Amino acid sequence: MSIIQKYDKHVMKSYGRLPLAIESGSGVNAVAEGGKTLIDFGSGIGTNSLGFCDSDWVEAVCKQAQTLQHNSNYYYNKPGADFAEKLCRITGYTNMFFGNSGAEANECAIKIARKYSFDKYGKNRHTIITLVNSFHGRTIATLSATGQEEMHNYFFPFVGGFVHAEANNIADLKAKLDDSVCAVMFEYVQGEGGVTPLEQDYVDELFKLCKAHDVLTIADEVQTGTGRTGKFLAGEHYGKKADLTTLAKGIGGGLPLGVCLAGKKCANVLAAGTHGSTYGGNPVILAGALAVLNKVSREGFLAEVIKKGEYIKEKLSALDEVAKISGKGLMLGITLKNKKAVDVMKSALEAGLLTLTAKEKLRLLPPLVIDYESIDKGLAILIQTLND
Ligand SMILES: *Cc1c(COP(=O)(O)O)cnc(C)c1O
């Protein structure tokens, strides 16, 4: 049986998988079963931020696997210490919690927000406002937080205490900001929801309102973080730093890591025994993640991410089939005029280019390290597909 046949026989069909088995990869090139090479404009949904098998990342991971692969959270280890120190230096946050995914990072932020409020104000101040079209994860709590009604199905009852407000609508936020609210959670650029950035005025007002009511801000930067938008955190584009910020996807460079970052205000909300994760903070993963931080925080690296994004935007904007391009840095959403994004994704894959979709848009999340030659190669395939 082939790879695909074994999957289809034994792995649950919870994904609409495309007929491609990737066997190896190097930089921005994926090699499929059978030897076909594809250019990667998807980064494994933004996870392989340094591309496939970056040599520094591989070396860090392998060395750590040969030294100490795990030691439980009852003890300390060096990769965790070094990674935490570096991430705080880059972001200006002071403390963090390690989980294994975006959903877990958000779950942690939700728990911190509720406990912060409980400690200070007592019961019944537990509501978290999230935005319509947001995506916060697939666990029952983070799915409840996710502001997409069509995803609130089958798994009843959902977790209470989540209210959805319309993005970029300050009146709706004000109307929903009652005495029961402890936090507002949002993505600066909604990813799964269609690569839709929040407006500056809205973000300004949101922060002002939250501050006035001692309501915590939670920035879900699972997709936008780790340099994806050309700043280490997308909040930097807006001149904002949320009380809590969550990271996952690109931070692990292709291994599962979720981080919930807190400043002084929320640094000590989680006392011993109130939260945990067996694998959270695994040293092999954090050794790799430190290699990601080292590369992304290099002088000039993020400025390049912005330039590359602008370059791609410019090239694609010239096409008849392209109606509009949204997003920042190397997180781009392309609205098409006539073609369906999912059809374009499938044709591009046939032609040797990996892309993604987000709602009705074609979505590009190329590895942050992509070079211009590879951008041009990928664009040539995409342009041909769009012009076809
Ligand atoms: C992908 C994503 C998540 C969920 O991350 P998982 O690692 O799949 O749990 C949460 N929030 C945002 C913004 C995401 O893009």
PDB file of N, CA and C in Angstrom, residues 54-98:
ATOM      1  N   ASP A  54      16.232  23.580   8.154  1.00  0.00           N
ATOM      2  CA  ASP A  54      17.282  24.602   8.297  1.00  0.00           C
ATOM      3  C   ASP A  54      18.452  24.010   9.102  1.00  0.00           C
ATOM      4  N   SER A  55      19.673  24.223   8.644  1.00  0.00           N
ATOM      5  CA  SER A  55      20.799  23.491   9.243  1.00  0.00           C
ATOM      6  C   SER A  55      21.046  23.860  10.711  1.00  0.00           C
ATOM      7  N   ASP A  56      20.880  25.140  11.072  1.00  0.00           N
ATOM      8  CA  ASP A  56      21.075  25.529  12.481  1.00  0.00           C
ATOM      9  C   ASP A  56      19.999  24.908  13.375  1.00  0.00           C
ATOM     10  N   TRP A  57      18.776  24.916  12.850  1.00  0.00           N
ATOM     11  CA  TRP A  57      17.653  24.349  13.603  1.00  0.00           C
ATOM     12  C   TRP A  57      17.848  22.841  13.780  1.00  0.00           C
ATOM     13  N   VAL A  58      18.226  22.157  12.687  1.00  0.00           N
ATOM     14  CA  VAL A  58      18.445  20.706  12.742  1.00  0.00           C
ATOM     15  C   VAL A  58      19.552  20.373  13.745  1.00  0.00           C
ATOM     16  N   GLU A  59      20.626  21.152  13.695  1.00  0.00           N
ATOM     17  CA  GLU A  59      21.752  20.882  14.586  1.00  0.00           C
ATOM     18  C   GLU A  59      21.334  21.050  16.053  1.00  0.00           C
ATOM     19  N   ALA A  60      20.594  22.132  16.326  1.00  0.00           N
ATOM     20  CA  ALA A  60      20.150  22.376  17.703  1.00  0.00           C
ATOM     21  C   ALA A  60      19.246  21.249  18.205  1.00  0.00           C
ATOM     22  N   VAL A  61      18.314  20.828  17.343  1.00  0.00           N
ATOM     23  CA  VAL A  61      17.363  19.775  17.725  1.00  0.00           C
ATOM     24  C   VAL A  61      18.095  18.444  17.932  1.00  0.00           C
ATOM     25  N   CYS A  62      18.969  18.092  16.991  1.00  0.00           N
ATOM     26  CA  CYS A  62      19.663  16.803  17.083  1.00  0.00           C
ATOM     27  C   CYS A  62      20.574  16.750  18.309  1.00  0.00           C
ATOM     28  N   LYS A  63      21.283  17.844  18.530  1.00  0.00           N
ATOM     29  CA  LYS A  63      22.205  17.889  19.657  1.00  0.00           C
ATOM     30  C   LYS A  63      21.441  17.729  20.980  1.00  0.00           C
ATOM     31  N   GLN A  64      20.301  18.407  21.066  1.00  0.00           N
ATOM     32  CA  GLN A  64      19.518  18.321  22.296  1.00  0.00           C
ATOM     33  C   GLN A  64      18.913  16.928  22.469  1.00  0.00           C
ATOM     34  N   ALA A  65      18.492  16.316  21.344  1.00  0.00           N
ATOM     35  CA  ALA A  65      17.917  14.961  21.424  1.00  0.00           C
ATOM     36  C   ALA A  65      18.956  13.959  21.922  1.00  0.00           C
ATOM     37  N   GLN A  66      20.207  14.237  21.621  1.00  0.00           N
ATOM     38  CA  GLN A  66      21.282  13.340  22.071  1.00  0.00           C
ATOM     39  C   GLN A  66      21.744  13.656  23.488  1.00  0.00           C
ATOM     40  N   THR A  67      21.262  14.786  24.037  1.00  0.00           N
ATOM     41  CA  THR A  67      21.733  15.223  25.353  1.00  0.00           C
ATOM     42  C   THR A  67      20.688  14.964  26.443  1.00  0.00           C
ATOM     43  N   LEU A  68      19.483  15.457  26.181  1.00  0.00           N
ATOM     44  CA  LEU A  68      18.379  15.297  27.143  1.00  0.00           C
ATOM     45  C   LEU A  68      17.093  15.568  26.390  1.00  0.00           C
ATOM     46  N   GLN A  69      16.224  14.550  26.221  1.00  0.00           N
ATOM     47  CA  GLN A  69      15.026  14.785  25.404  1.00  0.00           C
ATOM     48  C   GLN A  69      13.842  15.299  26.195  1.00  0.00           C
ATOM     49  N   HIS A  70      13.787  14.964  27.487  1.00  0.00           N
ATOM     50  CA  HIS A  70      12.695  15.501  28.308  1.00  0.00           C
ATOM     51  C   HIS A  70      13.030  15.289  29.770  1.00  0.00           C
ATOM     52  N   ASN A  71      12.513  16.161  30.637  1.00  0.00           N
ATOM     53  CA  ASN A  71      12.803  15.935  32.059  1.00  0.00           C
ATOM     54  C   ASN A  71      11.640  16.269  32.978  1.00  0.00           C
ATOM     55  N   SER A  72      10.439  16.479  32.400  1.00  0.00           N
ATOM     56  CA  SER A  72       9.228  16.852  33.150  1.00  0.00           C
ATOM     57  C   SER A  72       9.370  18.263  33.709  1.00  0.00           C
ATOM     58  N   ASN A  73       8.234  18.864  33.990  1.00  0.00           N
ATOM     59  CA  ASN A  73       8.246  20.249  34.465  1.00  0.00           C
ATOM     60  C   ASN A  73       8.518  20.375  35.969  1.00  0.00           C
ATOM     61  N   TYR A  74       8.883  19.263  36.606  1.00  0.00           N
ATOM     62  CA  TYR A  74       9.288  19.365  38.015  1.00  0.00           C
ATOM     63  C   TYR A  74      10.751  19.764  38.151  1.00  0.00           C
ATOM     64  N   TYR A  75      11.463  19.741  37.018  1.00  0.00           N
ATOM     65  CA  TYR A  75      12.877  20.128  37.047  1.00  0.00           C
ATOM     66  C   TYR A  75      13.128  21.232  36.033  1.00  0.00           C
ATOM     67  N   TYR A  76      14.302  21.763  36.051  1.00  0.00           N
ATOM     68  CA  TYR A  76      14.698  22.829  35.133  1.00  0.00           C
ATOM     69  C   TYR A  76      15.589  22.259  34.028  1.00  0.00           C
ATOM     70  N   ASN A  77      15.679  23.000  32.891  1.00  0.00           N
ATOM     71  CA  ASN A  77      16.668  22.601  31.871  1.00  0.00           C
ATOM     72  C   ASN A  77      17.164  23.825  31.112  1.00  0.00           C
ATOM     73  N   LYS A  78      18.325  23.685  30.503  1.00  0.00           N
ATOM     74  CA  LYS A  78      19.004  24.823  29.877  1.00  0.00           C
ATOM     75  C   LYS A  78      18.291  25.402  28.648  1.00  0.00           C
ATOM     76  N   PRO A  79      17.798  24.558  27.702  1.00  0.00           N
ATOM     77  CA  PRO A  79      17.106  25.158  26.548  1.00  0.00           C
ATOM     78  C   PRO A  79      15.923  26.026  26.977  1.00  0.00           C
ATOM     79  N   GLY A  80      15.175  25.582  27.988  1.00  0.00           N
ATOM     80  CA  GLY A  80      14.038  26.354  28.481  1.00  0.00           C
ATOM     81  C   GLY A  80      14.482  27.697  29.038  1.00  0.00           C
ATOM     82  N   ALA A  81      15.566  27.667  29.795  1.00  0.00           N
ATOM     83  CA  ALA A  81      16.086  28.899  30.407  1.00  0.00           C
ATOM     84  C   ALA A  81      16.546  29.878  29.333  1.00  0.00           C
ATOM     85  N   ASP A  82      17.324  29.382  28.380  1.00  0.00           N
ATOM     86  CA  ASP A  82      17.892  30.256  27.344  1.00  0.00           C
ATOM     87  C   ASP A  82      16.812  30.792  26.410  1.00  0.00           C
ATOM     88  N   PHE A  83      15.858  29.916  26.053  1.00  0.00           N
ATOM     89  CA  PHE A  83      14.777  30.338  25.163  1.00  0.00           C
ATOM     90  C   PHE A  83      13.922  31.417  25.838  1.00  0.00           C
ATOM     91  N   ALA A  84      13.568  31.181  27.094  1.00  0.00           N
ATOM     92  CA  ALA A  84      12.694  32.125  27.810  1.00  0.00           C
ATOM     93  C   ALA A  84      13.361  33.490  27.930  1.00  0.00           C
ATOM     94  N   GLU A  85      14.641  33.475  28.275  1.00  0.00           N
ATOM     95  CA  GLU A  85      15.369  34.735  28.417  1.00  0.00           C
ATOM     96  C   GLU A  85      15.384  35.495  27.093  1.00  0.00           C
ATOM     97  N   LYS A  86      15.664  34.779  26.019  1.00  0.00           N
ATOM     98  CA  LYS A  86      15.761  35.407  24.695  1.00  0.00           C
ATOM     99  C   LYS A  86      14.395  35.941  24.231  1.00  0.00           C
ATOM    100  N   LEU A  87      13.351  35.146  24.429  1.00  0.00           N
ATOM    101  CA  LEU A  87      12.020  35.571  23.972  1.00  0.00           C
ATOM    102  C   LEU A  87      11.551  36.813  24.744  1.00  0.00           C
ATOM    103  N   CYS A  88      11.873  36.877  26.028  1.00  0.00           N
ATOM    104  CA  CYS A  88      11.526  38.068  26.814  1.00  0.00           C
ATOM    105  C   CYS A  88      12.304  39.282  26.315  1.00  0.00           C
ATOM    106  N   ARG A  89      13.566  39.062  25.991  1.00  0.00           N
ATOM    107  CA  ARG A  89      14.383  40.172  25.490  1.00  0.00           C
ATOM    108  C   ARG A  89      13.808  40.695  24.170  1.00  0.00           C
ATOM    109  N   ILE A  90      13.364  39.792  23.308  1.00  0.00           N
ATOM    110  CA  ILE A  90      12.835  40.208  22.002  1.00  0.00           C
ATOM    111  C   ILE A  90      11.482  40.906  22.140  1.00  0.00           C
ATOM    112  N   THR A  91      10.612  40.377  23.001  1.00  0.00           N
ATOM    113  CA  THR A  91       9.227  40.853  23.032  1.00  0.00           C
ATOM    114  C   THR A  91       8.951  41.905  24.104  1.00  0.00           C
ATOM    115  N   GLY A  92       9.800  41.985  25.122  1.00  0.00           N
ATOM    116  CA  GLY A  92       9.526  42.891  26.227  1.00  0.00           C
ATOM    117  C   GLY A  92       8.581  42.312  27.276  1.00  0.00           C
ATOM    118  N   TYR A  93       8.090  41.106  27.072  1.00  0.00           N
ATOM    119  CA  TYR A  93       7.299  40.449  28.112  1.00  0.00           C
ATOM    120  C   TYR A  93       8.247  39.919  29.188  1.00  0.00           C
ATOM    121  N   THR A  94       7.676  39.562  30.341  1.00  0.00           N
ATOM    122  CA  THR A  94       8.544  39.133  31.444  1.00  0.00           C
ATOM    123  C   THR A  94       8.429  37.652  31.781  1.00  0.00           C
ATOM    124  N   ASN A  95       7.262  37.046  31.440  1.00  0.00           N
ATOM    125  CA  ASN A  95       7.038  35.655  31.866  1.00  0.00           C
ATOM    126  C   ASN A  95       6.252  34.873  30.819  1.00  0.00           C
ATOM    127  N   MET A  96       6.425  33.561  30.850  1.00  0.00           N
ATOM    128  CA  MET A  96       5.715  32.751  29.851  1.00  0.00           C
ATOM    129  C   MET A  96       5.343  31.385  30.396  1.00  0.00           C
ATOM    130  N   PHE A  97       4.366  30.774  29.724  1.00  0.00           N
ATOM    131  CA  PHE A  97       3.986  29.386  29.995  1.00  0.00           C
ATOM    132  C   PHE A  97       4.139  28.615  28.686  1.00  0.00           C
ATOM    133  N   PHE A  98       4.664  27.388  28.775  1.00  0.00           N
ATOM    134  CA  PHE A  98       4.860  26.569  27.580  1.00  0.00           C
ATOM    135  C   PHE A  98       3.785  25.493  27.438  1.00  0.00           C
TER     136      PHE A  98
END
